[in-house]
Tab-separated table of N, CA and C in Angstrom:
chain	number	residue	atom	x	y	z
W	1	UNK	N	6.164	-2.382	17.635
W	1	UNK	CA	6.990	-2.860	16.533
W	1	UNK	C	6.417	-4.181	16.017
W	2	UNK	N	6.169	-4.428	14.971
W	2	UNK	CA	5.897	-5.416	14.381
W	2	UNK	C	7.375	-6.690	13.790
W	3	UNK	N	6.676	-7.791	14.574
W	3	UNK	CA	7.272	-8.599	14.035
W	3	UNK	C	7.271	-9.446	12.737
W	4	UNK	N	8.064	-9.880	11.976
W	4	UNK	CA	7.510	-10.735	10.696
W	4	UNK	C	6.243	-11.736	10.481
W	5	UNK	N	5.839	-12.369	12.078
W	5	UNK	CA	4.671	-12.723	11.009
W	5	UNK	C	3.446	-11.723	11.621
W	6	UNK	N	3.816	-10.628	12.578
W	6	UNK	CA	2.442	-9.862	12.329
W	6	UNK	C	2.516	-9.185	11.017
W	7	UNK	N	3.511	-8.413	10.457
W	7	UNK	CA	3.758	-8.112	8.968
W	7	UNK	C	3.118	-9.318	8.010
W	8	UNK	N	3.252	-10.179	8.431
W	8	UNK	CA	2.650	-11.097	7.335
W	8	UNK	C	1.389	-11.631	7.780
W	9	UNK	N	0.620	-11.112	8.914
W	9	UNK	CA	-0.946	-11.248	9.523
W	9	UNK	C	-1.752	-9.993	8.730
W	10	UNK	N	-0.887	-8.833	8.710
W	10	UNK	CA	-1.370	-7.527	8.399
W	10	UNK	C	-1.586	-7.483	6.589
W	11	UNK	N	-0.521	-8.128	6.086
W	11	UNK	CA	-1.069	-7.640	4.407
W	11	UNK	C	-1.634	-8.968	3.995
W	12	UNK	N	-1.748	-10.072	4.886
W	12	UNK	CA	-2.732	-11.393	4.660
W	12	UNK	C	-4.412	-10.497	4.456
W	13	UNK	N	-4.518	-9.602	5.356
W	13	UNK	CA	-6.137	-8.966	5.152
W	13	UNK	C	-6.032	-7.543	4.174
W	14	UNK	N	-4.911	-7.679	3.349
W	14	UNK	CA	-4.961	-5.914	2.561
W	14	UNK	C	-5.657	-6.897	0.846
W	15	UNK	N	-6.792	-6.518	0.649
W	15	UNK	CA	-6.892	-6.972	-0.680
W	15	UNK	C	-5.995	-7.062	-1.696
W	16	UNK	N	-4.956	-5.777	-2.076
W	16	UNK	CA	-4.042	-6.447	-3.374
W	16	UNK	C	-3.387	-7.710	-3.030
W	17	UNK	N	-3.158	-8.112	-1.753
W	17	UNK	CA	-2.233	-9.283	-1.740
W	17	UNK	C	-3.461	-10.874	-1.098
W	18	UNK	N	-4.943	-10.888	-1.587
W	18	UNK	CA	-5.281	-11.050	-1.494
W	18	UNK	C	-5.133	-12.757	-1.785
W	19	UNK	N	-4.525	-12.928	-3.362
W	19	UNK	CA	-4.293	-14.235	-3.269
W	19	UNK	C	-2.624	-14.737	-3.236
W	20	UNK	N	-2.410	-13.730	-2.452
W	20	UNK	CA	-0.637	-14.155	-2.237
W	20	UNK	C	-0.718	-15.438	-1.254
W	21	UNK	N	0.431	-16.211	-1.764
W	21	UNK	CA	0.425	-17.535	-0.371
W	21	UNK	C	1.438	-17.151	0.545
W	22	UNK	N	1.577	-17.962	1.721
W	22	UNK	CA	1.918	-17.314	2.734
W	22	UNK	C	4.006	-17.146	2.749
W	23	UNK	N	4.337	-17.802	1.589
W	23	UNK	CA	5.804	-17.532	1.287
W	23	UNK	C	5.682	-16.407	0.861
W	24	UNK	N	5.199	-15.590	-0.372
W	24	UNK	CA	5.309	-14.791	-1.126
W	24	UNK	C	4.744	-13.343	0.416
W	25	UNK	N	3.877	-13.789	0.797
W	25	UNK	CA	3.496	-12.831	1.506
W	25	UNK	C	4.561	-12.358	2.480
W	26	UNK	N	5.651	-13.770	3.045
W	26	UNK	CA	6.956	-13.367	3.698
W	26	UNK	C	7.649	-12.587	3.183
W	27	UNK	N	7.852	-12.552	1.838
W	27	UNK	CA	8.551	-11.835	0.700
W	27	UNK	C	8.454	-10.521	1.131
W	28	UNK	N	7.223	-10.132	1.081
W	28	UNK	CA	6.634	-8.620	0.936
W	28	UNK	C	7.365	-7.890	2.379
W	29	UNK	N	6.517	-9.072	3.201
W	29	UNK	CA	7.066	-8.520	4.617
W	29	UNK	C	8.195	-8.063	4.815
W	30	UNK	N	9.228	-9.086	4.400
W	30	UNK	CA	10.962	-8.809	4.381
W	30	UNK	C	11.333	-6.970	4.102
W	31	UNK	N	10.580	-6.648	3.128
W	31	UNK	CA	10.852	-5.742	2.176
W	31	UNK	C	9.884	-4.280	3.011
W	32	UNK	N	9.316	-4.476	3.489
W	32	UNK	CA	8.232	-3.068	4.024
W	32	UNK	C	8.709	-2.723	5.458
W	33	UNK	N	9.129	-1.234	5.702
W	33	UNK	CA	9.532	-1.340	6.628
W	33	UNK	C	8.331	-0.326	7.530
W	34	UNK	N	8.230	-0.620	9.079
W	34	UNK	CA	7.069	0.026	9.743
W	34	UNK	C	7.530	1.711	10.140
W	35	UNK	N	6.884	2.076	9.780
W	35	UNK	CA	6.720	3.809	9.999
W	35	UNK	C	5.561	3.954	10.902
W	36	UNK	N	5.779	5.690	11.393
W	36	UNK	CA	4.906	6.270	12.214
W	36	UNK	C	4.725	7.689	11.533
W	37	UNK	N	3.532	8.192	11.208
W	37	UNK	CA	3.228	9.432	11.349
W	37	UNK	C	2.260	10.068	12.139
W	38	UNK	N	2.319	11.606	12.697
W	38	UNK	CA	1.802	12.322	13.207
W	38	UNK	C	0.336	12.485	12.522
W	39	UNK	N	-0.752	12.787	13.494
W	39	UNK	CA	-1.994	13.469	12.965
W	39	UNK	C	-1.469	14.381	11.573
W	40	UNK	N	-2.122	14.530	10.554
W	40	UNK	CA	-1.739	16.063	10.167
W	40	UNK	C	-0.187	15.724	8.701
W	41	UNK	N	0.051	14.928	8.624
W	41	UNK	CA	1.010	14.128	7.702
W	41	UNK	C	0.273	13.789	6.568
W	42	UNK	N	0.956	14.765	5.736
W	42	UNK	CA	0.618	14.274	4.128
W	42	UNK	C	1.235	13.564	3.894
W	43	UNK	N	0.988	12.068	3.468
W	43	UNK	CA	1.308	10.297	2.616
W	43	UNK	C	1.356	10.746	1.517
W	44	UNK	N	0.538	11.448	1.124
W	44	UNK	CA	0.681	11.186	-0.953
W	44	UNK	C	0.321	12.249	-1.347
W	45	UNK	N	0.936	12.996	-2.330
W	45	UNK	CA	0.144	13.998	-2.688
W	45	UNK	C	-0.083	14.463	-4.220
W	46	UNK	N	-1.387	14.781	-4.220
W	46	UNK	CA	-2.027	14.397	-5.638
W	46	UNK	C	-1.580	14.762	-6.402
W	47	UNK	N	-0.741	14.559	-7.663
W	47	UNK	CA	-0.085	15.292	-8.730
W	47	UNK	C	1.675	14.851	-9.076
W	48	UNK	N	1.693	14.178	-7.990
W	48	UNK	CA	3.534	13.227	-7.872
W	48	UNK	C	3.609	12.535	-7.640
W	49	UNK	N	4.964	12.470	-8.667
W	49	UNK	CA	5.120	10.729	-9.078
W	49	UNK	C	4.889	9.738	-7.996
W	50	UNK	N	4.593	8.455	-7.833
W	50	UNK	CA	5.079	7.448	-6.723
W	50	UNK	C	6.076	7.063	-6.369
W	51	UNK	N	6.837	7.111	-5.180
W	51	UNK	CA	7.893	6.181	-5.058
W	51	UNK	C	7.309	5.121	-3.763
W	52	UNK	N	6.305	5.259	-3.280
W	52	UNK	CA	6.172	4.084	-2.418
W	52	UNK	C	4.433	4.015	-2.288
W	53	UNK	N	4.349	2.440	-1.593
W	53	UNK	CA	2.945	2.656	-1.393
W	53	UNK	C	2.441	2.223	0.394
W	54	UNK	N	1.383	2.454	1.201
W	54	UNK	CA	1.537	2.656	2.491
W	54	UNK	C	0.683	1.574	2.720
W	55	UNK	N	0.865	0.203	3.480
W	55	UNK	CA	-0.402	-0.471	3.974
W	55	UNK	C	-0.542	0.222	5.715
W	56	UNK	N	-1.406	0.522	5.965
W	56	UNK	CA	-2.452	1.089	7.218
W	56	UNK	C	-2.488	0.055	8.047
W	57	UNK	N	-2.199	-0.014	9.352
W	57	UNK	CA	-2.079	-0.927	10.108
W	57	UNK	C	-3.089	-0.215	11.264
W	58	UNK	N	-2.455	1.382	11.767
W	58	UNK	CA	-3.480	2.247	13.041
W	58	UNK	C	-3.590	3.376	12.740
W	59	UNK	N	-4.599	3.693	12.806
W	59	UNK	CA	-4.825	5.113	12.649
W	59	UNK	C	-6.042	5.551	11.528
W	60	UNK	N	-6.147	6.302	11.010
W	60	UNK	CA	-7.017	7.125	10.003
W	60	UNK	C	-6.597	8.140	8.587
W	61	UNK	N	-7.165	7.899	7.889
W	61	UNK	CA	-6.390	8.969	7.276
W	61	UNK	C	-7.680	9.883	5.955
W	62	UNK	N	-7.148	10.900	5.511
W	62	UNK	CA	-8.479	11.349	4.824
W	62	UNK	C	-8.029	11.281	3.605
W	63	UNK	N	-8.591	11.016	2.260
W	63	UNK	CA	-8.068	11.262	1.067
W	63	UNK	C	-9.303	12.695	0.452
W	64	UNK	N	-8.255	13.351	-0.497
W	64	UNK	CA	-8.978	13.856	-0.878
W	64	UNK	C	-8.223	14.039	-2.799
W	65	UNK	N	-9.244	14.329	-3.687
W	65	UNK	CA	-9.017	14.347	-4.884
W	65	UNK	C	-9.486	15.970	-5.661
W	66	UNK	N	-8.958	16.778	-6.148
W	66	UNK	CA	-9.393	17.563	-6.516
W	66	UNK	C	-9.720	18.784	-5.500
W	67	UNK	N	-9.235	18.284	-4.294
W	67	UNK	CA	-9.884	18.943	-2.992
W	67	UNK	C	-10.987	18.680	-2.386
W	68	UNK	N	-11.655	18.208	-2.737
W	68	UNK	CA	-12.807	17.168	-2.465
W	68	UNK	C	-12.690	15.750	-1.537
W	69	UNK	N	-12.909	15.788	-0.640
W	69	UNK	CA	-12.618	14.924	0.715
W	69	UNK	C	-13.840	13.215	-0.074
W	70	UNK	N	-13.091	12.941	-0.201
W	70	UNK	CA	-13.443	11.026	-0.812
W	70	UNK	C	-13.936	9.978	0.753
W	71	UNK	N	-14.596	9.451	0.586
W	71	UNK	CA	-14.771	8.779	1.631
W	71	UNK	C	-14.048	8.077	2.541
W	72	UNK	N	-14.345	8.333	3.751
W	72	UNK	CA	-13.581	7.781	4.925
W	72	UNK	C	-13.385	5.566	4.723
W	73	UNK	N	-12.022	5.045	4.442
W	73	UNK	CA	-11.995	3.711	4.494
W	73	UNK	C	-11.970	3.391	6.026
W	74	UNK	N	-11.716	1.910	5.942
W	74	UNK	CA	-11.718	1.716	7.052
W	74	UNK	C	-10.610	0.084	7.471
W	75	UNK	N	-10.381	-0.275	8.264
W	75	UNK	CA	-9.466	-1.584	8.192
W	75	UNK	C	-8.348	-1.221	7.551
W	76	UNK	N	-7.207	-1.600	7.754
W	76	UNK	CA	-6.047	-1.953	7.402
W	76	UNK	C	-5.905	-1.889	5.906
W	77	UNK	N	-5.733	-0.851	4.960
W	77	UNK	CA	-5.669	-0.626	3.451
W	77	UNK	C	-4.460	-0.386	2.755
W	78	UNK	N	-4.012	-0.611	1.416
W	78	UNK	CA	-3.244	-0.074	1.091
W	78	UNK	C	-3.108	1.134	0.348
W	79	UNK	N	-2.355	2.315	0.305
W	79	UNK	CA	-2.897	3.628	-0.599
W	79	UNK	C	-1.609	3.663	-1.346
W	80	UNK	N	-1.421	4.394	-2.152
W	80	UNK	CA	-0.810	4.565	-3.527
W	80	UNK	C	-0.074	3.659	-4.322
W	81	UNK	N	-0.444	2.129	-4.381
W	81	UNK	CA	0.061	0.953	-4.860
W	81	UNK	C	-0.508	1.489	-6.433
W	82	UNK	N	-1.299	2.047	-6.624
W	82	UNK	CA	-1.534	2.275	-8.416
W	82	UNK	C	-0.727	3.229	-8.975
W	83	UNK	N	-0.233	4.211	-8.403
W	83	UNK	CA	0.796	4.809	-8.863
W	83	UNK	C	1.869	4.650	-9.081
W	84	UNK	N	2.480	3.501	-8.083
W	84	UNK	CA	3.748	3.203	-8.254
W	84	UNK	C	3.768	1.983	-9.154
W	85	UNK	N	2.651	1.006	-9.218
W	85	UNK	CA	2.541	0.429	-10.724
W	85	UNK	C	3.061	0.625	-11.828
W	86	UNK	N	2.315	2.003	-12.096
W	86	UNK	CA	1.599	2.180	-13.027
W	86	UNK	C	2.871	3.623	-13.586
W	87	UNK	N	3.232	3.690	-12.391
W	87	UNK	CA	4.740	4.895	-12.924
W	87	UNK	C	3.757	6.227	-13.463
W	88	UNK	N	2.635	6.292	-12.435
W	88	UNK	CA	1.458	7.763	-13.312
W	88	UNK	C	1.554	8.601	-12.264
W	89	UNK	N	1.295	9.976	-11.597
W	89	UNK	CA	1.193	10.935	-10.866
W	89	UNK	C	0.177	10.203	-10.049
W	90	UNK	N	0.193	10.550	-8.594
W	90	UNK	CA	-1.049	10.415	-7.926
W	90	UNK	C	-2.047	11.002	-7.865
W	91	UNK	N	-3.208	10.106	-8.199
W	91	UNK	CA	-5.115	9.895	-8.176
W	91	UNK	C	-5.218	11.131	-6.694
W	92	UNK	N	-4.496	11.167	-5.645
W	92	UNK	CA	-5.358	11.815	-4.839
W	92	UNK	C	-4.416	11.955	-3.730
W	93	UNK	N	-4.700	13.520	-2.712
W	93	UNK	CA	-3.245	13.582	-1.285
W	93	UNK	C	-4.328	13.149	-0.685
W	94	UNK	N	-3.621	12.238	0.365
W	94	UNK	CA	-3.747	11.062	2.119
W	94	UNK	C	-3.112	11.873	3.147
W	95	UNK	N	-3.826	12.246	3.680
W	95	UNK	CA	-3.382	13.028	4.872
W	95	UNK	C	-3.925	12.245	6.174
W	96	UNK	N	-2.281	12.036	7.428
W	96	UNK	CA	-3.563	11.488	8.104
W	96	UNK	C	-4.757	12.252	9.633
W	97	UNK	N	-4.904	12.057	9.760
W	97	UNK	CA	-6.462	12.353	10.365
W	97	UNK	C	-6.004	12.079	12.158
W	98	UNK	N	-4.579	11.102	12.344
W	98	UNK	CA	-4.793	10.803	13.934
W	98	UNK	C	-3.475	10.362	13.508
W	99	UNK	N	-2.575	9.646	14.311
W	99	UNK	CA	-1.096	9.097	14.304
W	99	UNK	C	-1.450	7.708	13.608
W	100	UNK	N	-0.718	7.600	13.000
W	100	UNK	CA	-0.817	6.545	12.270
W	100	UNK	C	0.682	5.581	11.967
W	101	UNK	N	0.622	4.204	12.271
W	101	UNK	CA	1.179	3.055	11.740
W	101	UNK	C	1.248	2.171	10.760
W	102	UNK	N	2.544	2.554	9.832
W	102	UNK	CA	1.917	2.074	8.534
W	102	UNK	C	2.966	0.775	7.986
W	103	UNK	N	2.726	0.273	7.582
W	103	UNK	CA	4.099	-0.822	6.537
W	103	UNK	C	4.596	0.143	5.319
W	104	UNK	N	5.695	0.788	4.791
W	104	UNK	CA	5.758	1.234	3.461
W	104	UNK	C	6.769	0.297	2.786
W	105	UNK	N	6.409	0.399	1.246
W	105	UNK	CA	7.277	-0.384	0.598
W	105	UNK	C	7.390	0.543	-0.710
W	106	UNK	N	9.302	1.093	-0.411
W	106	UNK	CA	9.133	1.905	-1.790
W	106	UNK	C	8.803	1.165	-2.985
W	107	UNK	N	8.853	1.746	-4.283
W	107	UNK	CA	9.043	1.411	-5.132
W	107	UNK	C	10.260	0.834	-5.636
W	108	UNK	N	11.280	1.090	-5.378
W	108	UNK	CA	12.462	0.547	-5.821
W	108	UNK	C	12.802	-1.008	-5.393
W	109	UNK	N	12.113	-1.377	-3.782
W	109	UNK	CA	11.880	-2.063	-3.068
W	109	UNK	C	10.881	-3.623	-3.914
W	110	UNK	N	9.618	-2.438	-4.320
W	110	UNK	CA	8.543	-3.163	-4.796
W	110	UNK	C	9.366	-4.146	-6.114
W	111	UNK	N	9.779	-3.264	-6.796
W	111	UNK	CA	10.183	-3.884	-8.448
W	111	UNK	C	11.261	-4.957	-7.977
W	112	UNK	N	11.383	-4.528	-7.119
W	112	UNK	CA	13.235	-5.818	-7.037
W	112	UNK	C	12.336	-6.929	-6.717
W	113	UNK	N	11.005	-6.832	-5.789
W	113	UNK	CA	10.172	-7.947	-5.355
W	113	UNK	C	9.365	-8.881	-6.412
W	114	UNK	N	8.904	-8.172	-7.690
W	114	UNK	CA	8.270	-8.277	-8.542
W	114	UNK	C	9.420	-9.067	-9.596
W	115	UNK	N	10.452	-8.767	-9.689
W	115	UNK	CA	11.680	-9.613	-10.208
W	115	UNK	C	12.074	-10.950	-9.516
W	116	UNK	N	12.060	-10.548	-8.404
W	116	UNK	CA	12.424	-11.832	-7.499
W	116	UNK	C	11.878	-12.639	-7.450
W	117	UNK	N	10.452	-12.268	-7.553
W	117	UNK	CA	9.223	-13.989	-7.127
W	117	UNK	C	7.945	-13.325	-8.279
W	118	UNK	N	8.764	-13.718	-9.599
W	118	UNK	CA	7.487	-13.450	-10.515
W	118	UNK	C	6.494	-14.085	-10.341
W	119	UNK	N	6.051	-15.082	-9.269
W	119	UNK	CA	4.643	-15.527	-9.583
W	119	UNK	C	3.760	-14.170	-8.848
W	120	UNK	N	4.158	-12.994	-8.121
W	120	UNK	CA	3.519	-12.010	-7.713
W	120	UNK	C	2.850	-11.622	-8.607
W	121	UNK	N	3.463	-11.099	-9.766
W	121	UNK	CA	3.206	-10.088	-10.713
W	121	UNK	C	1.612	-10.648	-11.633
W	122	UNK	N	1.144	-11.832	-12.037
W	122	UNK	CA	-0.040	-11.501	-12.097
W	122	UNK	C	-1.146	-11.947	-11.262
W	123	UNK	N	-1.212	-12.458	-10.017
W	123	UNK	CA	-1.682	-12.403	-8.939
W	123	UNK	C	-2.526	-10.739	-8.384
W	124	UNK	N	-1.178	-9.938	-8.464
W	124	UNK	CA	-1.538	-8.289	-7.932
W	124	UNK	C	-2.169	-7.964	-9.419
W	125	UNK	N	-1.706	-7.792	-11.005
W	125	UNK	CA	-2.116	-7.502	-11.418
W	125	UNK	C	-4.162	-7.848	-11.284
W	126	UNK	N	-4.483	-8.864	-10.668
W	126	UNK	CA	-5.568	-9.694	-11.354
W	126	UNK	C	-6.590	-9.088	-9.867
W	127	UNK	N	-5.545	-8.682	-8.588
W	127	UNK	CA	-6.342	-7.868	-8.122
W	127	UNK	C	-6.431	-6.596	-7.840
W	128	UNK	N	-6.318	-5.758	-9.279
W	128	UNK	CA	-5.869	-4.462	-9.665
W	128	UNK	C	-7.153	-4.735	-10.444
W	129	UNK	N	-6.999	-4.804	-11.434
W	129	UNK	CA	-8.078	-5.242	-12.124
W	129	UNK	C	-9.301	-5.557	-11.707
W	130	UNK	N	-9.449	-6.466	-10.804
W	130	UNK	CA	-10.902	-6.111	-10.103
W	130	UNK	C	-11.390	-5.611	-9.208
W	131	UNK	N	-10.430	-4.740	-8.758
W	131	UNK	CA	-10.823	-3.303	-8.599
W	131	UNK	C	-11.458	-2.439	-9.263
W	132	UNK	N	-11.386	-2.409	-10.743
W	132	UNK	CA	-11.710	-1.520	-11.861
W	132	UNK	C	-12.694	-1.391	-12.119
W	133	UNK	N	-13.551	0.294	-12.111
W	133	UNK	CA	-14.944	0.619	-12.205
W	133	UNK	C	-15.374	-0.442	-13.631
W	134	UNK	N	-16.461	-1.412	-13.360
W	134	UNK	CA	-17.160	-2.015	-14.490
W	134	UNK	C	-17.695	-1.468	-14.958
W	135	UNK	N	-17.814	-1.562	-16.554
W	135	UNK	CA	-18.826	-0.617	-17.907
W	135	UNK	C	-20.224	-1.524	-17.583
């Protein structure tokens, strides 16, 4: 079980919350609660809507797009934070690969957070964005 500040050790290293300070990052923590899934657990699946997004704490997981198996990540990540943004169908199903420990934070969760401590909102936007394949 994770305590609040390992919750707030764990999305200190997830890039979207990359330049969060360490209040705002309490914020998040407050709000994500820790789950477990089995090997073999579909997280997301490609084609529906978002309601939450998963930061990876143990375990593995495979994405695939189109049916097409996408490369294996690695470290502590977050997966479907662009969908629930962005209010679009999901880019790709996360299945995981071994048991896995995750932080989730629905969406309904997320927006009340994004209201609450607007200095989030362009912080994440700015590392959304450079994420984005360059022309």
């Amino acid at each position: 079980m994770f305590g609040k500040s390992a919750k707030v050790e764990l999305l200190k290293r997830v890039p979207l919350f990359a330049d969060c300070s360490k209040r705002e990052l309490s914020y998040i923590a407050q709000v994500s609660d820790e789950k477990s899934f089995p090997a073999g657990h579909t997280l997301i699946e490609e084609g529906t809507l978002g309601r939450e997004f998963f930061v990876i704490a143990e375990g593995t997981v495979e994405v695939r797009r189109g049916g097409r198996k996408l490369p294996q990540r690695g470290d502590p990540h977050s997966i479907g934070e662009i969908a629930l943004l962005s209010q679009t169908p999901r880019s790709a199903t996360v299945t995981t690969t071994s048991p896995v420990r995750a932080l989730v934070i629905t969406g309904r969760a997320f927006r009340q957070l994004l209201a609450d401590v607007p200095s989030l909102s362009p912080k994440l936007l700015a590392s959304l964005a450079a994420r984005l394949p360059q022309d």
